[in-house]
Amino acid sequence: MMTGPTVQMLEERLRERLNPSRLEVIDESYQHAGHAGAHPSGVGTHFRVRIASPLFTNCSRVARHRLVYDATQDFIDQGLHALAIEADETSPATSCGTSV
């Protein structure tokens, strides 16, 4: 049986790993019913993540996305099919991926 993440599980993980100042996770799985990667049981497979974190300061867009993907990799391994990521920096950091 396929189990995927919930909004709450993704929020908890992202808060734990990326210490965001702003976080919104939206389950968009219903928009993909019948498409590749969608699961007929309604398991969450497609999510939008809007996140701002001091860890993103001085990071390229690709590096910000990589930090989000790294934090959620085990969910991807469990059936998470797609993450639409909107990632912004919020405050100074010493370098990409580290906080002051």
Coordinates of N, CA and C in Angstrom, one line a residue:
M1 N 0.8 -1.2 0.0 CA 0.0 0.0 0.0 C 0.9 1.2 0.0
M2 N 0.6 2.2 -0.9 CA 1.3 3.4 -1.0 C 0.9 4.4 0.1
T3 N 1.9 4.9 0.8 CA 1.6 6.0 1.7 C 2.4 7.2 1.3
G4 N 1.8 8.3 1.3 CA 2.5 9.5 1.0 C 2.4 10.5 2.1
P5 N 3.1 11.6 2.0 CA 3.1 12.7 3.0 C 1.8 13.4 3.1
T6 N 1.5 14.0 4.2 CA 0.4 14.9 4.3 C 0.9 16.3 4.4
V7 N 0.1 17.3 4.3 CA 0.5 18.7 4.5 C 1.2 18.9 5.9
Q8 N 0.6 18.3 6.9 CA 1.2 18.4 8.2 C 2.6 17.8 8.3
M9 N 2.7 16.7 7.7 CA 4.1 16.0 7.7 C 5.1 16.9 7.0
L10 N 4.7 17.4 5.9 CA 5.7 18.3 5.1 C 6.0 19.5 5.9
E11 N 5.0 20.2 6.5 CA 5.2 21.4 7.3 C 6.1 21.1 8.5
E12 N 5.9 20.0 9.2 CA 6.8 19.7 10.3 C 8.2 19.5 9.9
R13 N 8.4 18.7 8.8 CA 9.8 18.5 8.3 C 10.4 19.8 7.9
L14 N 9.8 20.6 7.1 CA 10.4 21.8 6.6 C 10.7 22.8 7.8
R15 N 9.8 22.8 8.8 CA 10.1 23.7 9.9 C 11.3 23.2 10.7
E16 N 11.4 21.9 10.8 CA 12.5 21.3 11.6 C 13.8 21.5 10.9
R17 N 13.9 21.3 9.6 CA 15.1 21.4 8.8 C 15.5 22.8 8.3
L18 N 14.5 23.6 8.0 CA 14.9 24.9 7.3 C 14.5 26.1 8.1
N19 N 13.9 26.0 9.3 CA 13.6 27.1 10.2 C 12.9 28.3 9.4
P20 N 11.9 28.0 8.7 CA 11.3 29.1 7.9 C 10.6 30.2 8.7
S21 N 10.7 31.4 8.1 CA 10.0 32.5 8.7 C 8.6 32.6 8.1
R22 N 8.4 32.0 7.0 CA 7.1 31.9 6.3 C 7.0 30.5 5.6
L23 N 5.9 29.8 5.8 CA 5.7 28.5 5.2 C 4.3 28.2 4.9
E24 N 4.0 27.8 3.7 CA 2.7 27.4 3.3 C 2.8 26.2 2.4
V25 N 2.2 25.1 2.8 CA 2.2 23.9 2.0 C 0.7 23.6 1.6
I26 N 0.6 23.4 0.3 CA -0.8 23.2 -0.3 C -0.8 21.9 -1.0
D27 N -1.8 21.0 -0.7 CA -1.9 19.8 -1.4 C -2.7 20.0 -2.7
E28 N -2.0 19.9 -3.8 CA -2.7 20.1 -5.1 C -2.9 18.8 -5.9
S29 N -2.9 17.7 -5.1 CA -3.0 16.3 -5.7 C -4.3 16.2 -6.5
Y30 N -5.4 16.8 -6.0 CA -6.7 16.6 -6.7 C -6.7 17.2 -8.1
Q31 N -5.8 18.2 -8.3 CA -5.7 18.8 -9.7 C -5.0 17.8 -10.7
H32 N -4.4 16.7 -10.2 CA -3.7 15.8 -11.0 C -4.3 14.5 -11.1
A33 N -5.5 14.3 -10.7 CA -6.2 13.0 -10.8 C -6.2 12.6 -12.2
G34 N -5.8 11.3 -12.4 CA -5.8 10.7 -13.7 C -4.5 11.0 -14.5
H35 N -3.6 11.9 -14.0 CA -2.3 12.2 -14.6 C -1.2 11.3 -14.1
A36 N -0.1 11.3 -14.8 CA 1.1 10.5 -14.3 C 1.4 11.0 -12.9
G37 N 1.7 10.0 -12.1 CA 2.2 10.3 -10.7 C 1.1 10.5 -9.7
A38 N -0.2 10.6 -10.2 CA -1.3 10.7 -9.3 C -1.7 9.3 -8.8
H39 N -2.1 9.2 -7.5 CA -2.4 7.9 -7.0 C -4.0 7.9 -6.8
P40 N -4.6 6.8 -7.3 CA -6.1 6.7 -7.3 C -6.7 6.7 -5.9
S41 N -5.9 6.4 -4.9 CA -6.5 6.4 -3.5 C -6.6 7.8 -2.9
G42 N -6.0 8.8 -3.6 CA -6.1 10.1 -3.1 C -4.9 10.5 -2.2
V43 N -3.9 9.6 -2.2 CA -2.7 9.8 -1.4 C -2.1 11.1 -1.9
G44 N -1.6 12.0 -1.0 CA -0.9 13.2 -1.5 C 0.3 12.9 -2.3
T45 N 0.3 13.4 -3.6 CA 1.4 13.2 -4.5 C 1.9 14.5 -5.1
H46 N 1.1 15.5 -5.1 CA 1.5 16.8 -5.7 C 1.3 17.9 -4.7
F47 N 2.4 18.7 -4.3 CA 2.3 19.7 -3.3 C 2.9 21.0 -3.8
R48 N 2.4 22.1 -3.4 CA 3.1 23.4 -3.6 C 3.6 23.9 -2.3
V49 N 4.9 24.3 -2.3 CA 5.5 24.8 -1.0 C 6.0 26.2 -1.3
R50 N 5.4 27.1 -0.4 CA 5.9 28.5 -0.4 C 6.6 28.7 0.9
I51 N 7.9 29.0 0.8 CA 8.7 29.1 2.0 C 9.8 30.2 1.9
A52 N 10.0 30.8 3.0 CA 11.1 31.8 3.1 C 11.9 31.4 4.4
S53 N 13.2 31.4 4.2 CA 14.1 31.0 5.3 C 15.4 31.8 5.2
P54 N 15.9 32.0 6.4 CA 17.3 32.7 6.4 C 18.3 31.8 5.8
L55 N 18.1 30.5 5.8 CA 19.1 29.5 5.2 C 19.2 29.7 3.7
F56 N 18.2 30.4 3.1 CA 18.3 30.6 1.6 C 19.1 31.8 1.2
T57 N 19.5 32.7 2.2 CA 20.3 33.9 1.9 C 21.5 33.5 1.2
N58 N 21.8 34.2 0.1 CA 23.0 34.0 -0.7 C 23.0 32.7 -1.5
C59 N 21.8 32.1 -1.6 CA 21.6 30.8 -2.3 C 21.0 31.2 -3.7
S60 N 21.5 30.5 -4.7 CA 20.8 30.6 -6.0 C 19.4 29.9 -5.9
R61 N 18.6 30.1 -6.9 CA 17.3 29.5 -6.9 C 17.4 28.0 -6.9
V62 N 18.4 27.4 -7.6 CA 18.6 26.0 -7.7 C 19.1 25.5 -6.3
A63 N 19.9 26.2 -5.6 CA 20.4 25.8 -4.3 C 19.2 25.8 -3.3
R64 N 18.3 26.8 -3.4 CA 17.2 26.9 -2.5 C 16.3 25.6 -2.7
H65 N 16.1 25.3 -3.9 CA 15.2 24.1 -4.2 C 15.9 22.9 -3.8
R66 N 17.2 22.8 -3.9 CA 18.0 21.6 -3.5 C 17.8 21.4 -2.0
L67 N 17.8 22.5 -1.2 CA 17.7 22.4 0.3 C 16.3 21.9 0.6
V68 N 15.3 22.3 -0.1 CA 13.9 21.8 0.1 C 13.8 20.3 -0.3
Y69 N 14.4 20.0 -1.4 CA 14.4 18.6 -1.9 C 15.1 17.7 -0.9
D70 N 16.3 18.2 -0.4 CA 17.0 17.4 0.5 C 16.2 17.1 1.8
A71 N 15.5 18.1 2.3 CA 14.7 18.0 3.5 C 13.5 17.0 3.3
T72 N 13.1 16.8 2.1 CA 11.9 16.0 1.8 C 12.2 14.7 1.1
Q73 N 13.4 14.4 0.9 CA 13.8 13.2 0.1 C 13.1 11.9 0.5
D74 N 13.0 11.6 1.8 CA 12.4 10.4 2.2 C 10.9 10.4 1.8
F75 N 10.2 11.5 1.7 CA 8.9 11.6 1.2 C 8.8 11.3 -0.3
I76 N 9.8 11.8 -1.0 CA 9.9 11.5 -2.4 C 10.0 10.0 -2.6
D77 N 10.9 9.4 -1.8 CA 11.1 7.9 -1.9 C 9.8 7.2 -1.6
Q78 N 8.9 7.8 -0.8 CA 7.7 7.1 -0.4 C 6.5 7.4 -1.4
G79 N 6.7 8.1 -2.4 CA 5.6 8.4 -3.4 C 5.3 9.8 -3.7
L80 N 5.9 10.8 -3.0 CA 5.7 12.2 -3.3 C 6.2 12.3 -4.8
H81 N 5.3 12.8 -5.7 CA 5.6 12.9 -7.1 C 6.1 14.2 -7.5
A82 N 5.5 15.3 -7.0 CA 5.9 16.6 -7.4 C 5.8 17.7 -6.3
L83 N 6.8 18.5 -6.3 CA 6.8 19.7 -5.4 C 7.0 20.9 -6.3
A84 N 6.1 21.8 -6.2 CA 6.2 23.2 -6.9 C 6.7 24.1 -5.8
I85 N 8.0 24.6 -5.9 CA 8.6 25.3 -4.8 C 8.8 26.8 -5.2
E86 N 8.3 27.6 -4.2 CA 8.6 29.1 -4.3 C 9.4 29.4 -3.0
A87 N 10.7 29.6 -3.2 CA 11.6 29.8 -2.1 C 12.2 31.1 -2.1
D88 N 12.1 31.9 -1.0 CA 12.7 33.2 -0.8 C 13.6 33.3 0.4
E89 N 14.6 34.2 0.3 CA 15.4 34.4 1.5 C 14.7 35.4 2.4
T90 N 15.1 35.4 3.7 CA 14.4 36.3 4.6 C 15.4 37.2 5.4
S91 N 16.6 36.8 5.7 CA 17.5 37.6 6.5 C 18.9 37.2 6.2
P92 N 19.9 38.0 6.6 CA 21.3 37.6 6.4 C 21.7 36.3 6.9
A93 N 22.6 35.6 6.2 CA 23.2 34.4 6.7 C 24.7 34.5 6.3
T94 N 25.5 33.7 6.8 CA 26.9 33.8 6.5 C 27.2 33.2 5.1
S95 N 26.5 32.1 4.7 CA 26.5 31.6 3.4 C 25.4 30.7 3.2
C96 N 25.1 30.3 1.9 CA 24.0 29.5 1.6 C 23.9 28.2 2.4
G97 N 22.8 28.0 3.1 CA 22.6 26.8 3.9 C 23.0 27.0 5.3
T98 N 23.5 28.1 5.7 CA 23.9 28.3 7.1 C 23.2 29.6 7.7
S99 N 22.9 29.6 8.9 CA 22.2 30.8 9.5 C 23.3 31.5 10.3
V100 N 23.0 32.8 10.6 CA 23.9 33.6 11.4 C 23.9 33.2 12.8

